């Protein structure tokens, strides 16, 4: 099973990127987790550059990585009660092109980490909506990580033990729901 970890954050020390790194380490046996190409490298979506973008460059690389994955893991921060523009831009690119129909039914799991008390609940709701509109199949429960700064153990470079256990259980649920185990 090939999982593609897609962080909606472009911040260097992103909680969501850290969450996906921990997911890679906790993945079920037989699962291979790859990191998605950098979303910041994608140009803003425009029909004017569509043909060229799908032919070569960062858009072509990103779309190919998504198509090669069996399951997507998307971790999103919450900006103004929604998803970041870079993540929405990436999803807009995925929804276009000659191969967009290949996404129909592809399993995707949603997570999010924030220093706030709500664990990206509104962003994840918006993300689920957009993913459904473009044909992806959201599987498993959402993983909401609130108070991320207090859950991260800087000395060990790990999330606290309770979150590590929750993350592993979430990944197994996602793999089962995706039909991968």
mmCIF file of C-alpha atoms in Angstrom:
data_model
loop_
_atom_site.group_PDB
_atom_site.id
_atom_site.type_symbol
_atom_site.label_atom_id
_atom_site.label_comp_id
_atom_site.label_asym_id
_atom_site.label_seq_id
_atom_site.Cartn_x
_atom_site.Cartn_y
_atom_site.Cartn_z
ATOM 1 C CA UNK A 1 0.000 0.000 0.000
ATOM 2 C CA UNK A 2 1.392 3.367 -1.065
ATOM 3 C CA UNK A 3 0.370 6.331 1.067
ATOM 4 C CA UNK A 4 1.068 9.896 -0.019
ATOM 5 C CA UNK A 5 1.426 12.368 2.871
ATOM 6 C CA UNK A 6 0.240 15.817 1.851
ATOM 7 C CA UNK A 7 0.728 18.698 4.285
ATOM 8 C CA UNK A 8 -1.475 21.711 3.765
ATOM 9 C CA UNK A 9 1.124 23.857 5.493
ATOM 10 C CA UNK A 10 4.225 25.291 3.895
ATOM 11 C CA UNK A 11 5.673 26.454 7.226
ATOM 12 C CA UNK A 12 9.128 24.985 7.973
ATOM 13 C CA UNK A 13 8.203 23.757 11.477
ATOM 14 C CA UNK A 14 4.581 22.949 10.695
ATOM 15 C CA UNK A 15 2.608 20.920 13.222
ATOM 16 C CA UNK A 16 0.825 19.238 10.325
ATOM 17 C CA UNK A 17 4.030 18.218 8.591
ATOM 18 C CA UNK A 18 5.277 16.844 11.918
ATOM 19 C CA UNK A 19 2.019 14.921 12.247
ATOM 20 C CA UNK A 20 2.550 13.347 8.828
ATOM 21 C CA UNK A 21 6.160 12.428 9.680
ATOM 22 C CA UNK A 22 4.843 10.659 12.771
ATOM 23 C CA UNK A 23 2.192 8.952 10.633
ATOM 24 C CA UNK A 24 4.915 7.635 8.329
ATOM 25 C CA UNK A 25 6.725 6.167 11.319
ATOM 26 C CA UNK A 26 3.501 4.607 12.666
ATOM 27 C CA UNK A 27 2.199 3.246 9.352
ATOM 28 C CA UNK A 28 0.860 -0.307 9.292
ATOM 29 C CA UNK A 29 3.151 -3.126 8.174
ATOM 30 C CA UNK A 30 3.497 -3.201 4.413
ATOM 31 C CA UNK A 31 2.631 0.468 4.014
ATOM 32 C CA UNK A 32 5.035 2.788 2.260
ATOM 33 C CA UNK A 33 4.600 6.492 3.016
ATOM 34 C CA UNK A 34 5.987 9.101 0.636
ATOM 35 C CA UNK A 35 5.942 12.842 1.093
ATOM 36 C CA UNK A 36 4.000 14.810 -1.519
ATOM 37 C CA UNK A 37 5.863 17.380 -3.597
ATOM 38 C CA UNK A 38 6.040 20.880 -2.127
ATOM 39 C CA UNK A 39 2.737 22.694 -2.609
ATOM 40 C CA UNK A 40 4.507 26.070 -2.560
ATOM 41 C CA UNK A 41 6.123 25.153 -5.893
ATOM 42 C CA UNK A 42 2.757 24.954 -7.653
ATOM 43 C CA UNK A 43 1.777 28.003 -9.685
ATOM 44 C CA UNK A 44 -1.593 29.582 -8.994
ATOM 45 C CA UNK A 45 -4.221 27.698 -10.938
ATOM 46 C CA UNK A 46 -5.047 29.335 -14.253
ATOM 47 C CA UNK A 47 -6.650 27.909 -17.353
ATOM 48 C CA UNK A 48 -4.181 30.033 -19.313
ATOM 49 C CA UNK A 49 -1.252 27.811 -18.270
ATOM 50 C CA UNK A 50 -3.105 24.524 -17.835
ATOM 51 C CA UNK A 51 -1.793 22.628 -20.873
ATOM 52 C CA UNK A 52 1.827 23.548 -20.196
ATOM 53 C CA UNK A 53 1.534 22.882 -16.445
ATOM 54 C CA UNK A 54 0.208 19.352 -16.954
ATOM 55 C CA UNK A 55 2.906 18.596 -19.531
ATOM 56 C CA UNK A 56 5.917 19.270 -17.262
ATOM 57 C CA UNK A 57 7.052 20.958 -14.100
ATOM 58 C CA UNK A 58 5.732 20.995 -10.532
ATOM 59 C CA UNK A 59 2.071 20.472 -11.422
ATOM 60 C CA UNK A 60 2.858 17.404 -13.532
ATOM 61 C CA UNK A 61 5.080 16.024 -10.752
ATOM 62 C CA UNK A 62 2.429 16.645 -8.081
ATOM 63 C CA UNK A 63 -0.403 15.095 -10.095
ATOM 64 C CA UNK A 64 1.728 12.039 -10.951
ATOM 65 C CA UNK A 65 2.555 11.516 -7.255
ATOM 66 C CA UNK A 66 -1.133 11.640 -6.335
ATOM 67 C CA UNK A 67 -2.088 9.196 -9.090
ATOM 68 C CA UNK A 68 0.677 6.780 -8.020
ATOM 69 C CA UNK A 69 -0.600 6.621 -4.434
ATOM 70 C CA UNK A 70 -3.165 4.125 -3.201
ATOM 71 C CA UNK A 71 -4.283 6.381 -0.339
ATOM 72 C CA UNK A 72 -3.749 10.068 0.390
ATOM 73 C CA UNK A 73 -3.149 11.378 3.907
ATOM 74 C CA UNK A 74 -3.900 15.098 4.092
ATOM 75 C CA UNK A 75 -3.062 17.130 7.183
ATOM 76 C CA UNK A 76 -4.326 20.691 7.178
ATOM 77 C CA UNK A 77 -3.908 23.689 9.424
ATOM 78 C CA UNK A 78 -6.886 25.958 9.920
ATOM 79 C CA UNK A 79 -6.592 29.491 8.574
ATOM 80 C CA UNK A 80 -9.577 31.779 9.107
ATOM 81 C CA UNK A 81 -11.784 28.744 9.768
ATOM 82 C CA UNK A 82 -10.881 27.093 6.452
ATOM 83 C CA UNK A 83 -8.050 25.436 4.545
ATOM 84 C CA UNK A 84 -4.920 27.292 3.420
ATOM 85 C CA UNK A 85 -4.865 28.732 -0.082
ATOM 86 C CA UNK A 86 -1.877 26.601 -1.096
ATOM 87 C CA UNK A 87 -3.825 23.433 -0.303
ATOM 88 C CA UNK A 88 -6.914 24.657 -2.153
ATOM 89 C CA UNK A 89 -4.723 25.575 -5.125
ATOM 90 C CA UNK A 90 -3.250 22.060 -5.189
ATOM 91 C CA UNK A 91 -6.728 20.543 -5.091
ATOM 92 C CA UNK A 92 -7.834 22.837 -7.913
ATOM 93 C CA UNK A 93 -4.957 21.507 -10.033
ATOM 94 C CA UNK A 94 -5.952 17.925 -9.181
ATOM 95 C CA UNK A 95 -9.519 18.531 -10.278
ATOM 96 C CA UNK A 96 -8.417 19.444 -13.812
ATOM 97 C CA UNK A 97 -6.587 17.836 -16.678
ATOM 98 C CA UNK A 98 -7.157 14.812 -18.845
ATOM 99 C CA UNK A 99 -6.560 12.372 -15.961
ATOM 100 C CA UNK A 100 -8.789 14.047 -13.368
ATOM 101 C CA UNK A 101 -11.300 11.200 -13.623
ATOM 102 C CA UNK A 102 -8.614 8.807 -12.318
ATOM 103 C CA UNK A 103 -9.197 10.341 -8.902
ATOM 104 C CA UNK A 104 -12.759 9.029 -8.723
ATOM 105 C CA UNK A 105 -13.034 6.986 -5.559
ATOM 106 C CA UNK A 106 -9.365 7.296 -4.553
ATOM 107 C CA UNK A 107 -9.292 7.028 -0.749
ATOM 108 C CA UNK A 108 -8.131 10.026 1.261
ATOM 109 C CA UNK A 109 -7.883 10.501 5.014
ATOM 110 C CA UNK A 110 -8.002 13.868 6.731
ATOM 111 C CA UNK A 111 -6.158 15.112 9.815
ATOM 112 C CA UNK A 112 -5.082 18.403 11.281
ATOM 113 C CA UNK A 113 -3.049 19.865 14.115
ATOM 114 C CA UNK A 114 -3.269 23.309 15.646
ATOM 115 C CA UNK A 115 -2.174 25.107 18.791
ATOM 116 C CA UNK A 116 -5.807 26.146 19.295
ATOM 117 C CA UNK A 117 -8.528 24.251 21.145
ATOM 118 C CA UNK A 118 -10.568 22.935 18.193
ATOM 119 C CA UNK A 119 -8.117 20.728 16.307
ATOM 120 C CA UNK A 120 -8.868 22.130 12.816
ATOM 121 C CA UNK A 121 -12.503 20.982 12.886
ATOM 122 C CA UNK A 122 -13.791 23.672 10.506
ATOM 123 C CA UNK A 123 -10.863 23.335 8.090
ATOM 124 C CA UNK A 124 -11.354 19.579 7.976
ATOM 125 C CA UNK A 125 -15.070 20.009 7.256
ATOM 126 C CA UNK A 126 -14.270 22.347 4.360
ATOM 127 C CA UNK A 127 -11.525 20.023 3.142
ATOM 128 C CA UNK A 128 -13.864 17.018 3.174
ATOM 129 C CA UNK A 129 -16.323 18.986 1.080
ATOM 130 C CA UNK A 130 -13.732 19.960 -1.547
ATOM 131 C CA UNK A 131 -12.291 16.446 -1.678
ATOM 132 C CA UNK A 132 -15.757 15.017 -2.299
ATOM 133 C CA UNK A 133 -16.493 17.526 -5.036
ATOM 134 C CA UNK A 134 -13.380 16.486 -6.962
ATOM 135 C CA UNK A 135 -14.265 12.808 -6.633
ATOM 136 C CA UNK A 136 -12.001 11.559 -3.868
ATOM 137 C CA UNK A 137 -13.477 9.187 -1.272
ATOM 138 C CA UNK A 138 -12.867 10.370 2.296
ATOM 139 C CA UNK A 139 -12.218 7.341 4.516
ATOM 140 C CA UNK A 140 -11.858 6.817 8.221
ATOM 141 C CA UNK A 141 -12.494 9.323 10.948
ATOM 142 C CA UNK A 142 -10.831 12.712 11.043
ATOM 143 C CA UNK A 143 -7.861 13.094 13.348
ATOM 144 C CA UNK A 144 -8.096 16.332 15.330
ATOM 145 C CA UNK A 145 -5.022 17.450 17.261
ATOM 146 C CA UNK A 146 -5.715 20.435 19.493
ATOM 147 C CA UNK A 147 -3.091 22.119 21.661
ATOM 148 C CA UNK A 148 -0.308 20.857 19.400
ATOM 149 C CA UNK A 149 2.444 22.851 21.126
ATOM 150 C CA UNK A 150 1.753 21.109 24.425
ATOM 151 C CA UNK A 151 1.601 17.669 22.753
ATOM 152 C CA UNK A 152 5.000 17.974 21.045
ATOM 153 C CA UNK A 153 8.000 16.841 23.064
ATOM 154 C CA UNK A 154 10.896 18.953 21.789
ATOM 155 C CA UNK A 155 13.511 16.889 23.651
ATOM 156 C CA UNK A 156 12.534 13.696 21.834
ATOM 157 C CA UNK A 157 11.217 15.236 18.616
ATOM 158 C CA UNK A 158 8.012 13.223 19.043
ATOM 159 C CA UNK A 159 4.386 13.700 19.888
ATOM 160 C CA UNK A 160 3.333 12.597 23.361
ATOM 161 C CA UNK A 161 2.672 8.887 23.873
ATOM 162 C CA UNK A 162 -1.119 9.245 23.916
ATOM 163 C CA UNK A 163 -1.103 10.956 20.520
ATOM 164 C CA UNK A 164 1.339 8.400 19.095
ATOM 165 C CA UNK A 165 -1.102 5.632 20.103
ATOM 166 C CA UNK A 166 -4.057 7.570 18.656
ATOM 167 C CA UNK A 167 -2.164 8.180 15.416
ATOM 168 C CA UNK A 168 -1.359 4.505 14.977
ATOM 169 C CA UNK A 169 -4.989 3.503 15.627
ATOM 170 C CA UNK A 170 -6.176 6.165 13.158
ATOM 171 C CA UNK A 171 -3.841 4.853 10.455
ATOM 172 C CA UNK A 172 -5.109 1.302 10.928
ATOM 173 C CA UNK A 173 -8.712 2.534 10.675
ATOM 174 C CA UNK A 174 -7.862 4.485 7.537
ATOM 175 C CA UNK A 175 -6.114 1.483 5.938
ATOM 176 C CA UNK A 176 -9.089 -0.776 6.758
ATOM 177 C CA UNK A 177 -11.617 1.764 5.440
ATOM 178 C CA UNK A 178 -9.571 2.177 2.257
ATOM 179 C CA UNK A 179 -9.621 -1.583 1.762
ATOM 180 C CA UNK A 180 -5.860 -1.778 2.060
ATOM 181 C CA UNK A 181 -5.683 -4.330 4.905
#
